Amino acid sequence: MLEDVLVPTRFLATAAQLIATLTVMFDKEPYVVAGLPVGWTQEQYESAEDECSTVLTLGLCGLIVELSSILLGLSLFRNRANALQCIFHIAGALGITAFSVGNHHFGHLWNLF
C-alpha cells in the first residue's frame, strides 16, 4: 500500500520543485540585484548573474535527471529511500518558494541545492 503512494508523491514533489526552480530562473534579476553592493558596476552584475545562473542550472540538471529516471521507471525499491526523497523534494520546493517570495540574496540558493 505504501509503495502505491510513494512513487506518485515523489513525482509530484520533484515536479513542484522543478517548476519553482524554473520560476526563479526566468525571473532572476531581483535576486541578483539583492546580492549586489549599493554602487554596483556592470561587471559585478554580470559576475553575480553568472553565479546565479550556475546554481540554478545545476539544480535544474539534477531535477531533470531525477524526473527522467522516474518517468523511465528507474525508481528505488526501498520505501525508506523513496520516502526520504519525497521529504527532501517537498522541503526543496517549499524552500525555493519561500526564497522567491522576497528579494533574497542569490547566494542562498547554494544552501537549497
PDB file of N, CA and C in Angstrom:
ATOM      1  N   MET A   1       0.812  -1.182   0.000  1.00  0.00           N
ATOM      2  CA  MET A   1       0.000   0.000   0.000  1.00  0.00           C
ATOM      3  C   MET A   1       0.867   1.261   0.000  1.00  0.00           C
ATOM      4  N   LEU A   2       1.906   1.280   0.815  1.00  0.00           N
ATOM      5  CA  LEU A   2       2.781   2.432   0.874  1.00  0.00           C
ATOM      6  C   LEU A   2       3.516   2.634  -0.451  1.00  0.00           C
ATOM      7  N   GLU A   3       3.859   1.542  -1.120  1.00  0.00           N
ATOM      8  CA  GLU A   3       4.559   1.630  -2.398  1.00  0.00           C
ATOM      9  C   GLU A   3       3.704   2.315  -3.457  1.00  0.00           C
ATOM     10  N   ASP A   4       2.395   2.148  -3.376  1.00  0.00           N
ATOM     11  CA  ASP A   4       1.496   2.732  -4.357  1.00  0.00           C
ATOM     12  C   ASP A   4       1.415   4.249  -4.227  1.00  0.00           C
ATOM     13  N   VAL A   5       1.791   4.769  -3.083  1.00  0.00           N
ATOM     14  CA  VAL A   5       1.685   6.204  -2.832  1.00  0.00           C
ATOM     15  C   VAL A   5       3.026   6.912  -2.997  1.00  0.00           C
ATOM     16  N   LEU A   6       4.119   6.230  -2.711  1.00  0.00           N
ATOM     17  CA  LEU A   6       5.419   6.886  -2.672  1.00  0.00           C
ATOM     18  C   LEU A   6       5.903   7.383  -4.030  1.00  0.00           C
ATOM     19  N   VAL A   7       5.796   6.573  -5.057  1.00  0.00           N
ATOM     20  CA  VAL A   7       6.314   6.981  -6.367  1.00  0.00           C
ATOM     21  C   VAL A   7       5.518   8.157  -6.941  1.00  0.00           C
ATOM     22  N   PRO A   8       4.176   8.156  -6.904  1.00  0.00           N
ATOM     23  CA  PRO A   8       3.464   9.355  -7.369  1.00  0.00           C
ATOM     24  C   PRO A   8       3.767  10.592  -6.519  1.00  0.00           C
ATOM     25  N   THR A   9       3.925  10.410  -5.223  1.00  0.00           N
ATOM     26  CA  THR A   9       4.264  11.537  -4.357  1.00  0.00           C
ATOM     27  C   THR A   9       5.645  12.067  -4.700  1.00  0.00           C
ATOM     28  N   ARG A  10       6.568  11.175  -4.952  1.00  0.00           N
ATOM     29  CA  ARG A  10       7.923  11.579  -5.336  1.00  0.00           C
ATOM     30  C   ARG A  10       7.897  12.332  -6.664  1.00  0.00           C
ATOM     31  N   PHE A  11       7.093  11.861  -7.615  1.00  0.00           N
ATOM     32  CA  PHE A  11       6.970  12.541  -8.901  1.00  0.00           C
ATOM     33  C   PHE A  11       6.404  13.948  -8.718  1.00  0.00           C
ATOM     34  N   LEU A  12       5.343  14.082  -7.949  1.00  0.00           N
ATOM     35  CA  LEU A  12       4.721  15.392  -7.740  1.00  0.00           C
ATOM     36  C   LEU A  12       5.642  16.346  -6.986  1.00  0.00           C
ATOM     37  N   ALA A  13       6.350  15.838  -5.993  1.00  0.00           N
ATOM     38  CA  ALA A  13       7.270  16.683  -5.231  1.00  0.00           C
ATOM     39  C   ALA A  13       8.433  17.149  -6.107  1.00  0.00           C
ATOM     40  N   THR A  14       8.959  16.258  -6.946  1.00  0.00           N
ATOM     41  CA  THR A  14      10.043  16.624  -7.851  1.00  0.00           C
ATOM     42  C   THR A  14       9.560  17.633  -8.882  1.00  0.00           C
ATOM     43  N   ALA A  15       8.367  17.411  -9.432  1.00  0.00           N
ATOM     44  CA  ALA A  15       7.808  18.345 -10.413  1.00  0.00           C
ATOM     45  C   ALA A  15       7.553  19.715  -9.782  1.00  0.00           C
ATOM     46  N   ALA A  16       7.087  19.745  -8.549  1.00  0.00           N
ATOM     47  CA  ALA A  16       6.848  21.021  -7.868  1.00  0.00           C
ATOM     48  C   ALA A  16       8.151  21.782  -7.666  1.00  0.00           C
ATOM     49  N   GLN A  17       9.195  21.072  -7.280  1.00  0.00           N
ATOM     50  CA  GLN A  17      10.488  21.730  -7.094  1.00  0.00           C
ATOM     51  C   GLN A  17      11.042  22.207  -8.434  1.00  0.00           C
ATOM     52  N   LEU A  18      10.842  21.443  -9.480  1.00  0.00           N
ATOM     53  CA  LEU A  18      11.301  21.833 -10.817  1.00  0.00           C
ATOM     54  C   LEU A  18      10.582  23.097 -11.281  1.00  0.00           C
ATOM     55  N   ILE A  19       9.284  23.160 -11.101  1.00  0.00           N
ATOM     56  CA  ILE A  19       8.513  24.335 -11.517  1.00  0.00           C
ATOM     57  C   ILE A  19       8.917  25.569 -10.719  1.00  0.00           C
ATOM     58  N   ALA A  20       9.110  25.409  -9.414  1.00  0.00           N
ATOM     59  CA  ALA A  20       9.530  26.541  -8.581  1.00  0.00           C
ATOM     60  C   ALA A  20      10.922  27.024  -8.992  1.00  0.00           C
ATOM     61  N   THR A  21      11.815  26.113  -9.321  1.00  0.00           N
ATOM     62  CA  THR A  21      13.160  26.493  -9.742  1.00  0.00           C
ATOM     63  C   THR A  21      13.133  27.195 -11.089  1.00  0.00           C
ATOM     64  N   LEU A  22      12.318  26.712 -12.010  1.00  0.00           N
ATOM     65  CA  LEU A  22      12.180  27.377 -13.312  1.00  0.00           C
ATOM     66  C   LEU A  22      11.617  28.785 -13.151  1.00  0.00           C
ATOM     67  N   THR A  23      10.698  28.946 -12.225  1.00  0.00           N
ATOM     68  CA  THR A  23      10.123  30.265 -11.978  1.00  0.00           C
ATOM     69  C   THR A  23      11.195  31.251 -11.530  1.00  0.00           C
ATOM     70  N   VAL A  24      12.060  30.815 -10.630  1.00  0.00           N
ATOM     71  CA  VAL A  24      13.148  31.686 -10.169  1.00  0.00           C
ATOM     72  C   VAL A  24      14.140  31.938 -11.300  1.00  0.00           C
ATOM     73  N   MET A  25      14.406  30.939 -12.126  1.00  0.00           N
ATOM     74  CA  MET A  25      15.384  31.094 -13.199  1.00  0.00           C
ATOM     75  C   MET A  25      14.926  32.114 -14.239  1.00  0.00           C
ATOM     76  N   PHE A  26      13.644  32.113 -14.549  1.00  0.00           N
ATOM     77  CA  PHE A  26      13.162  33.034 -15.572  1.00  0.00           C
ATOM     78  C   PHE A  26      12.963  34.457 -15.054  1.00  0.00           C
ATOM     79  N   ASP A  27      13.024  34.647 -13.742  1.00  0.00           N
ATOM     80  CA  ASP A  27      12.902  35.984 -13.159  1.00  0.00           C
ATOM     81  C   ASP A  27      13.972  36.160 -12.085  1.00  0.00           C
ATOM     82  N   LYS A  28      15.232  36.072 -12.494  1.00  0.00           N
ATOM     83  CA  LYS A  28      16.321  36.083 -11.520  1.00  0.00           C
ATOM     84  C   LYS A  28      16.901  37.470 -11.252  1.00  0.00           C
ATOM     85  N   GLU A  29      16.511  38.470 -11.997  1.00  0.00           N
ATOM     86  CA  GLU A  29      17.096  39.807 -11.838  1.00  0.00           C
ATOM     87  C   GLU A  29      16.944  40.383 -10.431  1.00  0.00           C
ATOM     88  N   PRO A  30      15.760  40.300  -9.787  1.00  0.00           N
ATOM     89  CA  PRO A  30      15.669  40.869  -8.436  1.00  0.00           C
ATOM     90  C   PRO A  30      16.586  40.187  -7.427  1.00  0.00           C
ATOM     91  N   TYR A  31      16.849  38.892  -7.607  1.00  0.00           N
ATOM     92  CA  TYR A  31      17.705  38.163  -6.678  1.00  0.00           C
ATOM     93  C   TYR A  31      19.171  38.499  -6.911  1.00  0.00           C
ATOM     94  N   VAL A  32      19.515  38.764  -8.172  1.00  0.00           N
ATOM     95  CA  VAL A  32      20.885  39.170  -8.486  1.00  0.00           C
ATOM     96  C   VAL A  32      21.148  40.563  -7.924  1.00  0.00           C
ATOM     97  N   VAL A  33      20.211  41.483  -8.130  1.00  0.00           N
ATOM     98  CA  VAL A  33      20.372  42.854  -7.643  1.00  0.00           C
ATOM     99  C   VAL A  33      20.418  42.885  -6.111  1.00  0.00           C
ATOM    100  N   ALA A  34      19.655  42.019  -5.472  1.00  0.00           N
ATOM    101  CA  ALA A  34      19.660  41.968  -3.999  1.00  0.00           C
ATOM    102  C   ALA A  34      21.010  41.524  -3.451  1.00  0.00           C
ATOM    103  N   GLY A  35      21.771  40.818  -4.243  1.00  0.00           N
ATOM    104  CA  GLY A  35      23.080  40.339  -3.788  1.00  0.00           C
ATOM    105  C   GLY A  35      24.229  41.265  -4.123  1.00  0.00           C
ATOM    106  N   LEU A  36      23.943  42.403  -4.737  1.00  0.00           N
ATOM    107  CA  LEU A  36      24.996  43.327  -5.137  1.00  0.00           C
ATOM    108  C   LEU A  36      25.142  44.463  -4.127  1.00  0.00           C
ATOM    109  N   PRO A  37      26.353  45.044  -4.036  1.00  0.00           N
ATOM    110  CA  PRO A  37      26.522  46.198  -3.154  1.00  0.00           C
ATOM    111  C   PRO A  37      25.774  47.419  -3.704  1.00  0.00           C
ATOM    112  N   VAL A  38      25.709  48.474  -2.912  1.00  0.00           N
ATOM    113  CA  VAL A  38      24.911  49.649  -3.269  1.00  0.00           C
ATOM    114  C   VAL A  38      25.360  50.277  -4.588  1.00  0.00           C
ATOM    115  N   GLY A  39      26.620  50.522  -4.782  1.00  0.00           N
ATOM    116  CA  GLY A  39      27.094  51.154  -6.017  1.00  0.00           C
ATOM    117  C   GLY A  39      27.689  50.131  -6.967  1.00  0.00           C
ATOM    118  N   TRP A  40      26.903  49.174  -7.406  1.00  0.00           N
ATOM    119  CA  TRP A  40      27.447  48.079  -8.207  1.00  0.00           C
ATOM    120  C   TRP A  40      27.724  48.523  -9.635  1.00  0.00           C
ATOM    121  N   THR A  41      28.676  47.813 -10.233  1.00  0.00           N
ATOM    122  CA  THR A  41      29.042  48.079 -11.622  1.00  0.00           C
ATOM    123  C   THR A  41      28.454  46.985 -12.508  1.00  0.00           C
ATOM    124  N   GLN A  42      28.524  47.208 -13.798  1.00  0.00           N
ATOM    125  CA  GLN A  42      28.003  46.227 -14.754  1.00  0.00           C
ATOM    126  C   GLN A  42      28.801  44.923 -14.672  1.00  0.00           C
ATOM    127  N   GLU A  43      30.085  45.030 -14.403  1.00  0.00           N
ATOM    128  CA  GLU A  43      30.921  43.831 -14.278  1.00  0.00           C
ATOM    129  C   GLU A  43      30.497  42.992 -13.062  1.00  0.00           C
ATOM    130  N   GLN A  44      30.206  43.658 -11.949  1.00  0.00           N
ATOM    131  CA  GLN A  44      29.731  42.946 -10.760  1.00  0.00           C
ATOM    132  C   GLN A  44      28.378  42.293 -11.027  1.00  0.00           C
ATOM    133  N   TYR A  45      27.524  42.982 -11.749  1.00  0.00           N
ATOM    134  CA  TYR A  45      26.211  42.432 -12.075  1.00  0.00           C
ATOM    135  C   TYR A  45      26.341  41.168 -12.930  1.00  0.00           C
ATOM    136  N   GLU A  46      27.196  41.239 -13.947  1.00  0.00           N
ATOM    137  CA  GLU A  46      27.389  40.083 -14.827  1.00  0.00           C
ATOM    138  C   GLU A  46      27.989  38.899 -14.070  1.00  0.00           C
ATOM    139  N   SER A  47      28.922  39.167 -13.160  1.00  0.00           N
ATOM    140  CA  SER A  47      29.510  38.100 -12.355  1.00  0.00           C
ATOM    141  C   SER A  47      28.458  37.454 -11.444  1.00  0.00           C
ATOM    142  N   ALA A  48      27.647  38.287 -10.811  1.00  0.00           N
ATOM    143  CA  ALA A  48      26.594  37.767  -9.933  1.00  0.00           C
ATOM    144  C   ALA A  48      25.545  37.009 -10.730  1.00  0.00           C
ATOM    145  N   GLU A  49      25.207  37.508 -11.910  1.00  0.00           N
ATOM    146  CA  GLU A  49      24.223  36.817 -12.751  1.00  0.00           C
ATOM    147  C   GLU A  49      24.750  35.457 -13.207  1.00  0.00           C
ATOM    148  N   ASP A  50      26.042  35.401 -13.521  1.00  0.00           N
ATOM    149  CA  ASP A  50      26.644  34.122 -13.906  1.00  0.00           C
ATOM    150  C   ASP A  50      26.594  33.117 -12.758  1.00  0.00           C
ATOM    151  N   GLU A  51      26.893  33.581 -11.545  1.00  0.00           N
ATOM    152  CA  GLU A  51      26.846  32.677 -10.395  1.00  0.00           C
ATOM    153  C   GLU A  51      25.424  32.199 -10.117  1.00  0.00           C
ATOM    154  N   CYS A  52      24.460  33.109 -10.223  1.00  0.00           N
ATOM    155  CA  CYS A  52      23.053  32.745 -10.024  1.00  0.00           C
ATOM    156  C   CYS A  52      22.606  31.742 -11.092  1.00  0.00           C
ATOM    157  N   SER A  53      22.991  31.987 -12.327  1.00  0.00           N
ATOM    158  CA  SER A  53      22.647  31.058 -13.406  1.00  0.00           C
ATOM    159  C   SER A  53      23.287  29.694 -13.196  1.00  0.00           C
ATOM    160  N   THR A  54      24.507  29.683 -12.675  1.00  0.00           N
ATOM    161  CA  THR A  54      25.209  28.427 -12.432  1.00  0.00           C
ATOM    162  C   THR A  54      24.479  27.575 -11.405  1.00  0.00           C
ATOM    163  N   VAL A  55      24.119  28.168 -10.275  1.00  0.00           N
ATOM    164  CA  VAL A  55      23.448  27.386  -9.233  1.00  0.00           C
ATOM    165  C   VAL A  55      22.076  26.920  -9.708  1.00  0.00           C
ATOM    166  N   LEU A  56      21.366  27.752 -10.428  1.00  0.00           N
ATOM    167  CA  LEU A  56      20.048  27.342 -10.926  1.00  0.00           C
ATOM    168  C   LEU A  56      20.165  26.257 -11.998  1.00  0.00           C
ATOM    169  N   THR A  57      21.163  26.356 -12.857  1.00  0.00           N
ATOM    170  CA  THR A  57      21.368  25.340 -13.894  1.00  0.00           C
ATOM    171  C   THR A  57      21.746  23.999 -13.275  1.00  0.00           C
ATOM    172  N   LEU A  58      22.615  24.016 -12.274  1.00  0.00           N
ATOM    173  CA  LEU A  58      22.978  22.770 -11.597  1.00  0.00           C
ATOM    174  C   LEU A  58      21.765  22.132 -10.932  1.00  0.00           C
ATOM    175  N   GLY A  59      20.968  22.948 -10.274  1.00  0.00           N
ATOM    176  CA  GLY A  59      19.756  22.434  -9.644  1.00  0.00           C
ATOM    177  C   GLY A  59      18.777  21.867 -10.655  1.00  0.00           C
ATOM    178  N   LEU A  60      18.607  22.573 -11.774  1.00  0.00           N
ATOM    179  CA  LEU A  60      17.699  22.095 -12.818  1.00  0.00           C
ATOM    180  C   LEU A  60      18.186  20.788 -13.441  1.00  0.00           C
ATOM    181  N   CYS A  61      19.489  20.693 -13.661  1.00  0.00           N
ATOM    182  CA  CYS A  61      20.037  19.452 -14.242  1.00  0.00           C
ATOM    183  C   CYS A  61      19.762  18.258 -13.325  1.00  0.00           C
ATOM    184  N   GLY A  62      19.993  18.436 -12.043  1.00  0.00           N
ATOM    185  CA  GLY A  62      19.714  17.352 -11.101  1.00  0.00           C
ATOM    186  C   GLY A  62      18.243  16.977 -11.066  1.00  0.00           C
ATOM    187  N   LEU A  63      17.384  17.972 -11.081  1.00  0.00           N
ATOM    188  CA  LEU A  63      15.948  17.700 -11.049  1.00  0.00           C
ATOM    189  C   LEU A  63      15.474  17.022 -12.333  1.00  0.00           C
ATOM    190  N   ILE A  64      16.003  17.446 -13.468  1.00  0.00           N
ATOM    191  CA  ILE A  64      15.611  16.832 -14.744  1.00  0.00           C
ATOM    192  C   ILE A  64      16.087  15.385 -14.817  1.00  0.00           C
ATOM    193  N   VAL A  65      17.299  15.120 -14.350  1.00  0.00           N
ATOM    194  CA  VAL A  65      17.802  13.739 -14.333  1.00  0.00           C
ATOM    195  C   VAL A  65      16.921  12.872 -13.440  1.00  0.00           C
ATOM    196  N   GLU A  66      16.571  13.383 -12.272  1.00  0.00           N
ATOM    197  CA  GLU A  66      15.744  12.584 -11.368  1.00  0.00           C
ATOM    198  C   GLU A  66      14.327  12.396 -11.921  1.00  0.00           C
ATOM    199  N   LEU A  67      13.764  13.442 -12.489  1.00  0.00           N
ATOM    200  CA  LEU A  67      12.428  13.327 -13.072  1.00  0.00           C
ATOM    201  C   LEU A  67      12.432  12.360 -14.252  1.00  0.00           C
ATOM    202  N   SER A  68      13.496  12.381 -15.034  1.00  0.00           N
ATOM    203  CA  SER A  68      13.616  11.434 -16.150  1.00  0.00           C
ATOM    204  C   SER A  68      13.703  10.002 -15.650  1.00  0.00           C
ATOM    205  N   SER A  69      14.429   9.798 -14.564  1.00  0.00           N
ATOM    206  CA  SER A  69      14.544   8.437 -14.031  1.00  0.00           C
ATOM    207  C   SER A  69      13.190   7.934 -13.527  1.00  0.00           C
ATOM    208  N   ILE A  70      12.390   8.827 -12.972  1.00  0.00           N
ATOM    209  CA  ILE A  70      11.050   8.422 -12.528  1.00  0.00           C
ATOM    210  C   ILE A  70      10.193   8.058 -13.732  1.00  0.00           C
ATOM    211  N   LEU A  71      10.255   8.887 -14.780  1.00  0.00           N
ATOM    212  CA  LEU A  71       9.437   8.641 -15.967  1.00  0.00           C
ATOM    213  C   LEU A  71       9.881   7.385 -16.711  1.00  0.00           C
ATOM    214  N   LEU A  72      11.160   7.041 -16.605  1.00  0.00           N
ATOM    215  CA  LEU A  72      11.662   5.829 -17.247  1.00  0.00           C
ATOM    216  C   LEU A  72      11.428   4.585 -16.399  1.00  0.00           C
ATOM    217  N   GLY A  73      10.918   4.766 -15.209  1.00  0.00           N
ATOM    218  CA  GLY A  73      10.625   3.637 -14.340  1.00  0.00           C
ATOM    219  C   GLY A  73      11.791   3.195 -13.491  1.00  0.00           C
ATOM    220  N   LEU A  74      12.836   3.991 -13.422  1.00  0.00           N
ATOM    221  CA  LEU A  74      14.002   3.657 -12.601  1.00  0.00           C
ATOM    222  C   LEU A  74      13.805   4.238 -11.208  1.00  0.00           C
ATOM    223  N   SER A  75      13.057   3.537 -10.423  1.00  0.00           N
ATOM    224  CA  SER A  75      12.726   4.004  -9.085  1.00  0.00           C
ATOM    225  C   SER A  75      13.444   3.153  -8.056  1.00  0.00           C
ATOM    226  N   LEU A  76      13.669   3.720  -6.892  1.00  0.00           N
ATOM    227  CA  LEU A  76      14.288   2.956  -5.825  1.00  0.00           C
ATOM    228  C   LEU A  76      13.296   1.936  -5.276  1.00  0.00           C
ATOM    229  N   PHE A  77      13.799   0.812  -4.884  1.00  0.00           N
ATOM    230  CA  PHE A  77      12.929  -0.243  -4.398  1.00  0.00           C
ATOM    231  C   PHE A  77      12.725  -0.200  -2.888  1.00  0.00           C
ATOM    232  N   ARG A  78      13.468   0.616  -2.213  1.00  0.00           N
ATOM    233  CA  ARG A  78      13.332   0.715  -0.761  1.00  0.00           C
ATOM    234  C   ARG A  78      12.369   1.850  -0.417  1.00  0.00           C
ATOM    235  N   ASN A  79      11.388   1.524   0.380  1.00  0.00           N
ATOM    236  CA  ASN A  79      10.372   2.504   0.736  1.00  0.00           C
ATOM    237  C   ASN A  79      10.945   3.662   1.539  1.00  0.00           C
ATOM    238  N   ARG A  80      11.911   3.366   2.399  1.00  0.00           N
ATOM    239  CA  ARG A  80      12.509   4.432   3.206  1.00  0.00           C
ATOM    240  C   ARG A  80      13.267   5.421   2.330  1.00  0.00           C
ATOM    241  N   ALA A  81      13.962   4.937   1.338  1.00  0.00           N
ATOM    242  CA  ALA A  81      14.703   5.828   0.442  1.00  0.00           C
ATOM    243  C   ALA A  81      13.741   6.697  -0.367  1.00  0.00           C
ATOM    244  N   ASN A  82      12.664   6.114  -0.863  1.00  0.00           N
ATOM    245  CA  ASN A  82      11.667   6.894  -1.589  1.00  0.00           C
ATOM    246  C   ASN A  82      10.996   7.920  -0.680  1.00  0.00           C
ATOM    247  N   ALA A  83      10.697   7.544   0.538  1.00  0.00           N
ATOM    248  CA  ALA A  83      10.081   8.476   1.481  1.00  0.00           C
ATOM    249  C   ALA A  83      11.036   9.621   1.810  1.00  0.00           C
ATOM    250  N   LEU A  84      12.315   9.305   1.965  1.00  0.00           N
ATOM    251  CA  LEU A  84      13.307  10.335   2.242  1.00  0.00           C
ATOM    252  C   LEU A  84      13.423  11.297   1.067  1.00  0.00           C
ATOM    253  N   GLN A  85      13.401  10.779  -0.148  1.00  0.00           N
ATOM    254  CA  GLN A  85      13.456  11.647  -1.317  1.00  0.00           C
ATOM    255  C   GLN A  85      12.212  12.531  -1.405  1.00  0.00           C
ATOM    256  N   CYS A  86      11.064  11.988  -1.068  1.00  0.00           N
ATOM    257  CA  CYS A  86       9.833  12.791  -1.046  1.00  0.00           C
ATOM    258  C   CYS A  86       9.966  13.939  -0.057  1.00  0.00           C
ATOM    259  N   ILE A  87      10.469  13.647   1.115  1.00  0.00           N
ATOM    260  CA  ILE A  87      10.632  14.676   2.151  1.00  0.00           C
ATOM    261  C   ILE A  87      11.602  15.763   1.683  1.00  0.00           C
ATOM    262  N   PHE A  88      12.724  15.353   1.089  1.00  0.00           N
ATOM    263  CA  PHE A  88      13.709  16.329   0.623  1.00  0.00           C
ATOM    264  C   PHE A  88      13.163  17.197  -0.512  1.00  0.00           C
ATOM    265  N   HIS A  89      12.410  16.597  -1.419  1.00  0.00           N
ATOM    266  CA  HIS A  89      11.859  17.379  -2.532  1.00  0.00           C
ATOM    267  C   HIS A  89      10.751  18.321  -2.067  1.00  0.00           C
ATOM    268  N   ILE A  90       9.964  17.883  -1.124  1.00  0.00           N
ATOM    269  CA  ILE A  90       8.951  18.784  -0.571  1.00  0.00           C
ATOM    270  C   ILE A  90       9.635  19.944   0.148  1.00  0.00           C
ATOM    271  N   ALA A  91      10.664  19.643   0.922  1.00  0.00           N
ATOM    272  CA  ALA A  91      11.409  20.703   1.605  1.00  0.00           C
ATOM    273  C   ALA A  91      12.081  21.633   0.594  1.00  0.00           C
ATOM    274  N   GLY A  92      12.621  21.071  -0.482  1.00  0.00           N
ATOM    275  CA  GLY A  92      13.246  21.894  -1.522  1.00  0.00           C
ATOM    276  C   GLY A  92      12.238  22.779  -2.228  1.00  0.00           C
ATOM    277  N   ALA A  93      11.066  22.239  -2.528  1.00  0.00           N
ATOM    278  CA  ALA A  93      10.021  23.033  -3.181  1.00  0.00           C
ATOM    279  C   ALA A  93       9.554  24.155  -2.260  1.00  0.00           C
ATOM    280  N   LEU A  94       9.376  23.861  -0.981  1.00  0.00           N
ATOM    281  CA  LEU A  94       8.980  24.897  -0.028  1.00  0.00           C
ATOM    282  C   LEU A  94      10.089  25.931   0.147  1.00  0.00           C
ATOM    283  N   GLY A  95      11.328  25.488   0.162  1.00  0.00           N
ATOM    284  CA  GLY A  95      12.453  26.408   0.311  1.00  0.00           C
ATOM    285  C   GLY A  95      12.592  27.359  -0.863  1.00  0.00           C
ATOM    286  N   ILE A  96      12.495  26.824  -2.072  1.00  0.00           N
ATOM    287  CA  ILE A  96      12.633  27.690  -3.251  1.00  0.00           C
ATOM    288  C   ILE A  96      11.427  28.617  -3.382  1.00  0.00           C
ATOM    289  N   THR A  97      10.258  28.156  -2.933  1.00  0.00           N
ATOM    290  CA  THR A  97       9.074  29.019  -2.952  1.00  0.00           C
ATOM    291  C   THR A  97       9.230  30.153  -1.935  1.00  0.00           C
ATOM    292  N   ALA A  98       9.708  29.832  -0.743  1.00  0.00           N
ATOM    293  CA  ALA A  98       9.950  30.869   0.261  1.00  0.00           C
ATOM    294  C   ALA A  98      11.032  31.840  -0.214  1.00  0.00           C
ATOM    295  N   PHE A  99      12.031  31.333  -0.920  1.00  0.00           N
ATOM    296  CA  PHE A  99      13.087  32.181  -1.471  1.00  0.00           C
ATOM    297  C   PHE A  99      12.511  33.149  -2.498  1.00  0.00           C
ATOM    298  N   SER A 100      11.596  32.673  -3.322  1.00  0.00           N
ATOM    299  CA  SER A 100      11.076  33.501  -4.411  1.00  0.00           C
ATOM    300  C   SER A 100      10.060  34.536  -3.944  1.00  0.00           C
ATOM    301  N   VAL A 101       9.537  34.399  -2.728  1.00  0.00           N
ATOM    302  CA  VAL A 101       8.541  35.357  -2.236  1.00  0.00           C
ATOM    303  C   VAL A 101       9.189  36.724  -1.978  1.00  0.00           C
ATOM    304  N   GLY A 102      10.382  36.740  -1.437  1.00  0.00           N
ATOM    305  CA  GLY A 102      11.058  38.005  -1.154  1.00  0.00           C
ATOM    306  C   GLY A 102      12.248  38.192  -2.064  1.00  0.00           C
ATOM    307  N   ASN A 103      12.868  39.341  -1.973  1.00  0.00           N
ATOM    308  CA  ASN A 103      14.079  39.606  -2.745  1.00  0.00           C
ATOM    309  C   ASN A 103      15.286  39.178  -1.926  1.00  0.00           C
ATOM    310  N   HIS A 104      15.594  37.899  -1.975  1.00  0.00           N
ATOM    311  CA  HIS A 104      16.703  37.352  -1.197  1.00  0.00           C
ATOM    312  C   HIS A 104      17.977  37.336  -2.032  1.00  0.00           C
ATOM    313  N   HIS A 105      19.083  37.303  -1.342  1.00  0.00           N
ATOM    314  CA  HIS A 105      20.397  37.201  -1.979  1.00  0.00           C
ATOM    315  C   HIS A 105      20.472  35.875  -2.721  1.00  0.00           C
ATOM    316  N   PHE A 106      20.956  35.902  -3.959  1.00  0.00           N
ATOM    317  CA  PHE A 106      21.029  34.692  -4.772  1.00  0.00           C
ATOM    318  C   PHE A 106      21.959  33.650  -4.180  1.00  0.00           C
ATOM    319  N   GLY A 107      22.864  34.043  -3.309  1.00  0.00           N
ATOM    320  CA  GLY A 107      23.782  33.103  -2.683  1.00  0.00           C
ATOM    321  C   GLY A 107      23.089  32.077  -1.800  1.00  0.00           C
ATOM    322  N   HIS A 108      21.885  32.406  -1.337  1.00  0.00           N
ATOM    323  CA  HIS A 108      21.128  31.457  -0.526  1.00  0.00           C
ATOM    324  C   HIS A 108      20.685  30.244  -1.333  1.00  0.00           C
ATOM    325  N   LEU A 109      20.680  30.359  -2.640  1.00  0.00           N
ATOM    326  CA  LEU A 109      20.308  29.211  -3.476  1.00  0.00           C
ATOM    327  C   LEU A 109      21.284  28.047  -3.319  1.00  0.00           C
ATOM    328  N   TRP A 110      22.557  28.358  -3.042  1.00  0.00           N
ATOM    329  CA  TRP A 110      23.526  27.282  -2.833  1.00  0.00           C
ATOM    330  C   TRP A 110      23.120  26.413  -1.646  1.00  0.00           C
ATOM    331  N   ASN A 111      22.519  27.012  -0.644  1.00  0.00           N
ATOM    332  CA  ASN A 111      22.078  26.240   0.521  1.00  0.00           C
ATOM    333  C   ASN A 111      20.884  25.352   0.190  1.00  0.00           C
ATOM    334  N   LEU A 112      20.056  25.779  -0.748  1.00  0.00           N
ATOM    335  CA  LEU A 112      18.887  24.982  -1.106  1.00  0.00           C
ATOM    336  C   LEU A 112      19.247  23.777  -1.977  1.00  0.00           C
ATOM    337  N   PHE A 113      20.301  23.912  -2.793  1.00  0.00           N
ATOM    338  CA  PHE A 113      20.658  22.816  -3.682  1.00  0.00           C
ATOM    339  C   PHE A 113      21.889  22.127  -3.188  1.00  0.00           C
TER     340      PHE A 113
END
